[in-house]
Amino acid sequence: GFIVYAVGRSSRESSEETGLDLTIEATAEKITSVGGTGHALRCDISKDEAINEAIAQVSDAEGRLDLLCCSAYTVPSGPLKAPFWEQGVEMWDAVNSVGLRSVYLTCCAAAQLMISTAAKKDQASPPLMVLVSSFGGKAYTFNVAYGVGKAAVDRLAADMSQELGALGVATCALYPGVVKTENNLALEAAGKWKEASGGLDLSQGETPDFSGKGVAALASLTSEEIFRRSGSV
């Protein structure tokens, strides 16, 4: 029953023809088809002002923000596994620009709206920020830049909870496993998945819906239950 804004660059108005409809419009339509209300909101999350404008649009339209889920990420163009001194700053920028910096900026942009939503005290569950992270935040996974970035996302969730908790907003990091996204399945079909993923077994992967159900379950917890988990993975 949520009103959900699917935010990203991949719009039918601009996407190249790939045979896959990996667009914000497709996501919004799926949300509506399963009982929510989906809206597509085109936004280049790598652009600071675009993030601020997207949050402002949601504020103008809804007057509140109960759930923020940060899952945007830029897939590096080169091999994921290589020594950090060979990958250099290019790998750092590839995984930690949108994947970390833009996550931080999105939380900054959304914080005031979520604080004002919490102050209404008209819902059983408090506003919640969910930062999609990875097991790479706990143990070496692909490369140094990846692990440092994911650990930073986890710390962002933890430290924000210290400042937002008293204002009624909860935070957490979420670790999906290997996910059978449409793009990953297409890479496997083309014989490119092994190289692109560093050898992960996609046959054991989760569906994208699985993480979505996890977020929905978190958002439905009582205030006491959420704040007991706030700041954690």
mmCIF file of N, CA, C and O in Angstrom, residues 147-220:
data_model
loop_
_atom_site.group_PDB
_atom_site.id
_atom_site.type_symbol
_atom_site.label_atom_id
_atom_site.label_comp_id
_atom_site.label_asym_id
_atom_site.label_seq_id
_atom_site.Cartn_x
_atom_site.Cartn_y
_atom_site.Cartn_z
ATOM 1 N N GLY A 147 35.416 -2.860 -0.704
ATOM 2 C CA GLY A 147 35.241 -3.162 0.710
ATOM 3 C C GLY A 147 35.217 -1.924 1.579
ATOM 4 O O GLY A 147 34.392 -1.815 2.508
ATOM 5 N N VAL A 148 36.117 -0.966 1.304
ATOM 6 C CA VAL A 148 36.142 0.262 2.084
ATOM 7 C C VAL A 148 34.829 1.028 1.910
ATOM 8 O O VAL A 148 34.265 1.563 2.871
ATOM 9 N N GLY A 149 34.329 1.076 0.681
ATOM 10 C CA GLY A 149 33.077 1.783 0.422
ATOM 11 C C GLY A 149 31.897 1.160 1.146
ATOM 12 O O GLY A 149 31.058 1.863 1.728
ATOM 13 N N LYS A 150 31.813 -0.167 1.138
ATOM 14 C CA LYS A 150 30.689 -0.835 1.803
ATOM 15 C C LYS A 150 30.791 -0.706 3.320
ATOM 16 O O LYS A 150 29.772 -0.544 4.009
ATOM 17 N N ALA A 151 32.019 -0.777 3.850
ATOM 18 C CA ALA A 151 32.185 -0.554 5.284
ATOM 19 C C ALA A 151 31.758 0.861 5.668
ATOM 20 O O ALA A 151 31.179 1.093 6.737
ATOM 21 N N ALA A 152 32.031 1.821 4.781
ATOM 22 C CA ALA A 152 31.634 3.205 5.041
ATOM 23 C C ALA A 152 30.119 3.362 5.021
ATOM 24 O O ALA A 152 29.556 4.124 5.814
ATOM 25 N N VAL A 153 29.439 2.656 4.119
ATOM 26 C CA VAL A 153 27.972 2.701 4.098
ATOM 27 C C VAL A 153 27.411 2.150 5.408
ATOM 28 O O VAL A 153 26.474 2.712 5.995
ATOM 29 N N ASP A 154 27.997 1.052 5.894
ATOM 30 C CA ASP A 154 27.557 0.487 7.172
ATOM 31 C C ASP A 154 27.756 1.488 8.308
ATOM 32 O O ASP A 154 26.894 1.650 9.176
ATOM 33 N N ARG A 155 28.921 2.159 8.301
ATOM 34 C CA ARG A 155 29.209 3.128 9.353
ATOM 35 C C ARG A 155 28.283 4.339 9.238
ATOM 36 O O ARG A 155 27.899 4.943 10.248
ATOM 37 N N LEU A 156 27.919 4.697 8.014
ATOM 38 C CA LEU A 156 26.978 5.795 7.808
ATOM 39 C C LEU A 156 25.650 5.477 8.482
ATOM 40 O O LEU A 156 25.077 6.314 9.190
ATOM 41 N N ALA A 157 25.154 4.254 8.274
ATOM 42 C CA ALA A 157 23.898 3.857 8.925
ATOM 43 C C ALA A 157 24.037 3.899 10.436
ATOM 44 O O ALA A 157 23.135 4.364 11.149
ATOM 45 N N ALA A 158 25.169 3.427 10.952
ATOM 46 C CA ALA A 158 25.380 3.383 12.397
ATOM 47 C C ALA A 158 25.461 4.778 13.001
ATOM 48 O O ALA A 158 24.819 5.084 14.020
ATOM 49 N N ASP A 159 26.247 5.653 12.376
ATOM 50 C CA ASP A 159 26.455 6.986 12.951
ATOM 51 C C ASP A 159 25.237 7.892 12.778
ATOM 52 O O ASP A 159 24.941 8.712 13.649
ATOM 53 N N MET A 160 24.519 7.748 11.672
ATOM 54 C CA MET A 160 23.298 8.545 11.507
ATOM 55 C C MET A 160 22.279 8.207 12.579
ATOM 56 O O MET A 160 21.525 9.082 13.030
ATOM 57 N N SER A 161 22.248 6.938 12.997
ATOM 58 C CA SER A 161 21.276 6.545 14.021
ATOM 59 C C SER A 161 21.520 7.285 15.328
ATOM 60 O O SER A 161 20.586 7.533 16.090
ATOM 61 N N GLN A 162 22.792 7.643 15.579
ATOM 62 C CA GLN A 162 23.114 8.377 16.801
ATOM 63 C C GLN A 162 22.492 9.776 16.793
ATOM 64 O O GLN A 162 22.127 10.308 17.847
ATOM 65 N N GLU A 163 22.386 10.368 15.623
ATOM 66 C CA GLU A 163 21.871 11.727 15.519
ATOM 67 C C GLU A 163 20.384 11.777 15.192
ATOM 68 O O GLU A 163 19.693 12.732 15.571
ATOM 69 N N LEU A 164 19.887 10.758 14.505
ATOM 70 C CA LEU A 164 18.483 10.764 14.086
ATOM 71 C C LEU A 164 17.558 10.080 15.079
ATOM 72 O O LEU A 164 16.349 10.352 15.107
ATOM 73 N N GLY A 165 18.105 9.177 15.882
ATOM 74 C CA GLY A 165 17.258 8.386 16.772
ATOM 75 C C GLY A 165 16.419 9.234 17.714
ATOM 76 O O GLY A 165 15.220 8.987 17.898
ATOM 77 N N ALA A 166 17.030 10.248 18.299
ATOM 78 C CA ALA A 166 16.305 11.115 19.238
ATOM 79 C C ALA A 166 15.228 11.926 18.550
ATOM 80 O O ALA A 166 14.322 12.462 19.203
ATOM 81 N N LEU A 167 15.311 12.007 17.214
ATOM 82 C CA LEU A 167 14.337 12.773 16.441
ATOM 83 C C LEU A 167 13.299 11.868 15.781
ATOM 84 O O LEU A 167 12.500 12.315 14.957
ATOM 85 N N GLY A 168 13.349 10.575 16.121
ATOM 86 C CA GLY A 168 12.304 9.662 15.678
ATOM 87 C C GLY A 168 12.525 8.988 14.348
ATOM 88 O O GLY A 168 11.601 8.397 13.787
ATOM 89 N N VAL A 169 13.761 9.035 13.819
ATOM 90 C CA VAL A 169 14.060 8.405 12.528
ATOM 91 C C VAL A 169 15.055 7.274 12.746
ATOM 92 O O VAL A 169 16.082 7.462 13.417
ATOM 93 N N ALA A 170 14.763 6.101 12.189
ATOM 94 C CA ALA A 170 15.627 4.932 12.325
ATOM 95 C C ALA A 170 16.450 4.720 11.052
ATOM 96 O O ALA A 170 16.093 5.211 9.976
ATOM 97 N N THR A 171 17.557 3.986 11.193
ATOM 98 C CA THR A 171 18.425 3.692 10.055
ATOM 99 C C THR A 171 18.880 2.243 10.136
ATOM 100 O O THR A 171 18.913 1.636 11.211
ATOM 101 N N CYS A 172 19.261 1.688 8.991
ATOM 102 C CA CYS A 172 19.905 0.376 8.992
ATOM 103 C C CYS A 172 20.610 0.168 7.665
ATOM 104 O O CYS A 172 20.328 0.844 6.676
ATOM 105 N N ALA A 173 21.561 -0.772 7.663
ATOM 106 C CA ALA A 173 22.174 -1.244 6.422
ATOM 107 C C ALA A 173 21.586 -2.602 6.096
ATOM 108 O O ALA A 173 21.225 -3.369 6.997
ATOM 109 N N LEU A 174 21.470 -2.892 4.811
ATOM 110 C CA LEU A 174 20.869 -4.154 4.364
ATOM 111 C C LEU A 174 21.853 -4.873 3.443
ATOM 112 O O LEU A 174 22.384 -4.272 2.514
ATOM 113 N N TYR A 175 22.090 -6.158 3.717
ATOM 114 C CA TYR A 175 23.010 -6.964 2.907
ATOM 115 C C TYR A 175 22.240 -7.955 2.029
ATOM 116 O O TYR A 175 21.886 -9.045 2.493
ATOM 117 N N PRO A 176 21.961 -7.643 0.783
ATOM 118 C CA PRO A 176 21.483 -8.689 -0.119
ATOM 119 C C PRO A 176 22.630 -9.664 -0.410
ATOM 120 O O PRO A 176 23.805 -9.332 -0.240
ATOM 121 N N GLY A 177 22.278 -10.838 -0.882
ATOM 122 C CA GLY A 177 23.304 -11.748 -1.368
ATOM 123 C C GLY A 177 23.555 -11.487 -2.849
ATOM 124 O O GLY A 177 23.376 -10.371 -3.335
ATOM 125 N N VAL A 178 23.962 -12.507 -3.576
ATOM 126 C CA VAL A 178 24.038 -12.391 -5.030
ATOM 127 C C VAL A 178 22.609 -12.321 -5.552
ATOM 128 O O VAL A 178 21.763 -13.140 -5.174
ATOM 129 N N VAL A 179 22.330 -11.327 -6.390
ATOM 130 C CA VAL A 179 20.941 -11.079 -6.802
ATOM 131 C C VAL A 179 20.757 -11.362 -8.293
ATOM 132 O O VAL A 179 21.547 -10.929 -9.127
ATOM 133 N N LYS A 180 19.693 -12.071 -8.598
ATOM 134 C CA LYS A 180 19.358 -12.389 -9.987
ATOM 135 C C LYS A 180 18.600 -11.227 -10.623
ATOM 136 O O LYS A 180 17.427 -11.329 -10.971
ATOM 137 N N THR A 181 19.287 -10.107 -10.773
ATOM 138 C CA THR A 181 18.662 -8.989 -11.477
ATOM 139 C C THR A 181 18.546 -9.331 -12.962
ATOM 140 O O THR A 181 19.226 -10.236 -13.463
ATOM 141 N N GLU A 182 17.714 -8.587 -13.650
ATOM 142 C CA GLU A 182 17.568 -8.825 -15.091
ATOM 143 C C GLU A 182 18.898 -8.664 -15.818
ATOM 144 O O GLU A 182 19.232 -9.434 -16.719
ATOM 145 N N ASN A 183 19.671 -7.657 -15.393
ATOM 146 C CA ASN A 183 20.955 -7.414 -16.048
ATOM 147 C C ASN A 183 21.936 -8.548 -15.766
ATOM 148 O O ASN A 183 22.668 -8.996 -16.662
ATOM 149 N N ASN A 184 21.971 -9.041 -14.535
ATOM 150 C CA ASN A 184 22.870 -10.142 -14.208
ATOM 151 C C ASN A 184 22.508 -11.419 -14.959
ATOM 152 O O ASN A 184 23.383 -12.149 -15.427
ATOM 153 N N LEU A 185 21.215 -11.687 -15.088
ATOM 154 C CA LEU A 185 20.777 -12.859 -15.850
ATOM 155 C C LEU A 185 21.149 -12.729 -17.326
ATOM 156 O O LEU A 185 21.528 -13.711 -17.974
ATOM 157 N N ALA A 186 21.072 -11.492 -17.846
ATOM 158 C CA ALA A 186 21.467 -11.266 -19.240
ATOM 159 C C ALA A 186 22.974 -11.477 -19.422
ATOM 160 O O ALA A 186 23.416 -12.033 -20.437
ATOM 161 N N LEU A 187 23.772 -11.046 -18.442
ATOM 162 C CA LEU A 187 25.221 -11.268 -18.503
ATOM 163 C C LEU A 187 25.535 -12.759 -18.490
ATOM 164 O O LEU A 187 26.409 -13.227 -19.221
ATOM 165 N N GLU A 188 24.818 -13.510 -17.670
ATOM 166 C CA GLU A 188 25.041 -14.958 -17.612
ATOM 167 C C GLU A 188 24.684 -15.609 -18.940
ATOM 168 O O GLU A 188 25.421 -16.477 -19.448
ATOM 169 N N ALA A 189 23.566 -15.197 -19.514
ATOM 170 C CA ALA A 189 23.136 -15.768 -20.793
ATOM 171 C C ALA A 189 24.134 -15.471 -21.899
ATOM 172 O O ALA A 189 24.320 -16.263 -22.832
ATOM 173 N N ALA A 190 24.822 -14.315 -21.799
ATOM 174 C CA ALA A 190 25.804 -13.920 -22.805
ATOM 175 C C ALA A 190 27.200 -14.483 -22.508
ATOM 176 O O ALA A 190 28.142 -14.210 -23.251
ATOM 177 N N GLY A 191 27.325 -15.230 -21.424
ATOM 178 C CA GLY A 191 28.619 -15.800 -21.058
ATOM 179 C C GLY A 191 29.580 -14.803 -20.435
ATOM 180 O O GLY A 191 30.795 -15.052 -20.387
ATOM 181 N N LYS A 192 29.066 -13.680 -19.927
ATOM 182 C CA LYS A 192 29.923 -12.623 -19.385
ATOM 183 C C LYS A 192 29.845 -12.510 -17.859
ATOM 184 O O LYS A 192 30.553 -11.705 -17.263
ATOM 185 N N TRP A 193 28.967 -13.293 -17.238
ATOM 186 C CA TRP A 193 28.745 -13.132 -15.804
ATOM 187 C C TRP A 193 29.977 -13.466 -14.969
ATOM 188 O O TRP A 193 30.317 -12.763 -14.019
ATOM 189 N N LYS A 194 30.662 -14.551 -15.288
ATOM 190 C CA LYS A 194 31.806 -14.994 -14.482
ATOM 191 C C LYS A 194 32.863 -13.913 -14.389
ATOM 192 O O LYS A 194 33.371 -13.594 -13.307
ATOM 193 N N GLU A 195 33.200 -13.319 -15.532
ATOM 194 C CA GLU A 195 34.211 -12.258 -15.540
ATOM 195 C C GLU A 195 33.691 -11.008 -14.828
ATOM 196 O O GLU A 195 34.420 -10.380 -14.039
ATOM 197 N N ALA A 196 32.444 -10.655 -15.083
ATOM 198 C CA ALA A 196 31.892 -9.425 -14.513
ATOM 199 C C ALA A 196 31.759 -9.508 -13.002
ATOM 200 O O ALA A 196 31.921 -8.503 -12.299
ATOM 201 N N SER A 197 31.476 -10.700 -12.474
ATOM 202 C CA SER A 197 31.196 -10.855 -11.048
ATOM 203 C C SER A 197 32.389 -11.322 -10.243
ATOM 204 O O SER A 197 32.315 -11.368 -9.012
ATOM 205 N N GLY A 198 33.465 -11.688 -10.923
ATOM 206 C CA GLY A 198 34.605 -12.254 -10.199
ATOM 207 C C GLY A 198 34.388 -13.710 -9.836
ATOM 208 O O GLY A 198 35.024 -14.232 -8.915
ATOM 209 N N GLY A 199 33.481 -14.373 -10.536
ATOM 210 C CA GLY A 199 33.291 -15.815 -10.339
ATOM 211 C C GLY A 199 32.179 -16.208 -9.390
ATOM 212 O O GLY A 199 32.144 -17.354 -8.926
ATOM 213 N N LEU A 200 31.249 -15.324 -9.081
ATOM 214 C CA LEU A 200 30.143 -15.662 -8.177
ATOM 215 C C LEU A 200 29.160 -16.626 -8.857
ATOM 216 O O LEU A 200 29.002 -16.630 -10.071
ATOM 217 N N ASP A 201 28.499 -17.445 -8.043
ATOM 218 C CA ASP A 201 27.547 -18.434 -8.540
ATOM 219 C C ASP A 201 26.149 -17.835 -8.561
ATOM 220 O O ASP A 201 25.474 -17.769 -7.527
ATOM 221 N N LEU A 202 25.716 -17.418 -9.729
ATOM 222 C CA LEU A 202 24.417 -16.767 -9.842
ATOM 223 C C LEU A 202 23.269 -17.750 -9.648
ATOM 224 O O LEU A 202 22.157 -17.338 -9.283
ATOM 225 N N SER A 203 23.512 -19.039 -9.846
ATOM 226 C CA SER A 203 22.439 -20.019 -9.693
ATOM 227 C C SER A 203 21.921 -20.075 -8.260
ATOM 228 O O SER A 203 20.801 -20.507 -8.004
ATOM 229 N N GLN A 204 22.746 -19.629 -7.307
ATOM 230 C CA GLN A 204 22.348 -19.602 -5.902
ATOM 231 C C GLN A 204 21.827 -18.222 -5.489
ATOM 232 O O GLN A 204 21.652 -17.953 -4.290
ATOM 233 N N GLY A 205 21.596 -17.355 -6.460
ATOM 234 C CA GLY A 205 21.231 -15.982 -6.158
ATOM 235 C C GLY A 205 19.786 -15.792 -5.713
ATOM 236 O O GLY A 205 18.936 -16.679 -5.853
ATOM 237 N N GLU A 206 19.520 -14.606 -5.172
ATOM 238 C CA GLU A 206 18.187 -14.210 -4.735
ATOM 239 C C GLU A 206 17.486 -13.449 -5.857
ATOM 240 O O GLU A 206 18.131 -12.899 -6.741
ATOM 241 N N THR A 207 16.183 -13.353 -5.757
ATOM 242 C CA THR A 207 15.446 -12.469 -6.654
ATOM 243 C C THR A 207 15.492 -11.055 -6.088
ATOM 244 O O THR A 207 15.646 -10.869 -4.871
ATOM 245 N N PRO A 208 15.332 -10.031 -6.921
ATOM 246 C CA PRO A 208 15.235 -8.662 -6.396
ATOM 247 C C PRO A 208 14.071 -8.501 -5.421
ATOM 248 O O PRO A 208 14.148 -7.712 -4.474
ATOM 249 N N ASP A 209 12.987 -9.257 -5.630
ATOM 250 C CA ASP A 209 11.824 -9.163 -4.750
ATOM 251 C C ASP A 209 12.163 -9.550 -3.312
ATOM 252 O O ASP A 209 11.538 -9.057 -2.364
ATOM 253 N N PHE A 210 13.143 -10.428 -3.138
ATOM 254 C CA PHE A 210 13.491 -10.900 -1.796
ATOM 255 C C PHE A 210 13.968 -9.745 -0.912
ATOM 256 O O PHE A 210 13.529 -9.601 0.232
ATOM 257 N N SER A 211 14.859 -8.912 -1.468
ATOM 258 C CA SER A 211 15.318 -7.747 -0.703
ATOM 259 C C SER A 211 14.169 -6.780 -0.452
ATOM 260 O O SER A 211 14.065 -6.181 0.633
ATOM 261 N N GLY A 212 13.297 -6.622 -1.451
ATOM 262 C CA GLY A 212 12.148 -5.741 -1.280
ATOM 263 C C GLY A 212 11.245 -6.203 -0.155
ATOM 264 O O GLY A 212 10.740 -5.378 0.633
ATOM 265 N N LYS A 213 11.046 -7.503 -0.043
ATOM 266 C CA LYS A 213 10.219 -8.035 1.037
ATOM 267 C C LYS A 213 10.889 -7.798 2.395
ATOM 268 O O LYS A 213 10.215 -7.551 3.399
ATOM 269 N N GLY A 214 12.225 -7.867 2.401
ATOM 270 C CA GLY A 214 12.941 -7.579 3.636
ATOM 271 C C GLY A 214 12.765 -6.141 4.076
ATOM 272 O O GLY A 214 12.539 -5.864 5.264
ATOM 273 N N VAL A 215 12.840 -5.216 3.128
ATOM 274 C CA VAL A 215 12.641 -3.796 3.443
ATOM 275 C C VAL A 215 11.211 -3.563 3.931
ATOM 276 O O VAL A 215 10.977 -2.844 4.910
ATOM 277 N N ALA A 216 10.242 -4.180 3.258
ATOM 278 C CA ALA A 216 8.836 -4.018 3.671
ATOM 279 C C ALA A 216 8.621 -4.552 5.082
ATOM 280 O O ALA A 216 7.883 -3.958 5.880
ATOM 281 N N ALA A 217 9.276 -5.674 5.405
ATOM 282 C CA ALA A 217 9.146 -6.240 6.748
ATOM 283 C C ALA A 217 9.746 -5.309 7.797
ATOM 284 O O ALA A 217 9.161 -5.102 8.871
ATOM 285 N N LEU A 218 10.897 -4.729 7.498
ATOM 286 C CA LEU A 218 11.516 -3.785 8.432
ATOM 287 C C LEU A 218 10.611 -2.572 8.656
ATOM 288 O O LEU A 218 10.437 -2.106 9.786
ATOM 289 N N ALA A 219 10.056 -2.068 7.561
ATOM 290 C CA ALA A 219 9.221 -0.867 7.645
ATOM 291 C C ALA A 219 7.919 -1.102 8.386
ATOM 292 O O ALA A 219 7.264 -0.143 8.807
ATOM 293 N N SER A 220 7.529 -2.358 8.564
ATOM 294 C CA SER A 220 6.269 -2.669 9.245
ATOM 295 C C SER A 220 6.460 -2.962 10.736
ATOM 296 O O SER A 220 5.479 -3.203 11.448
#
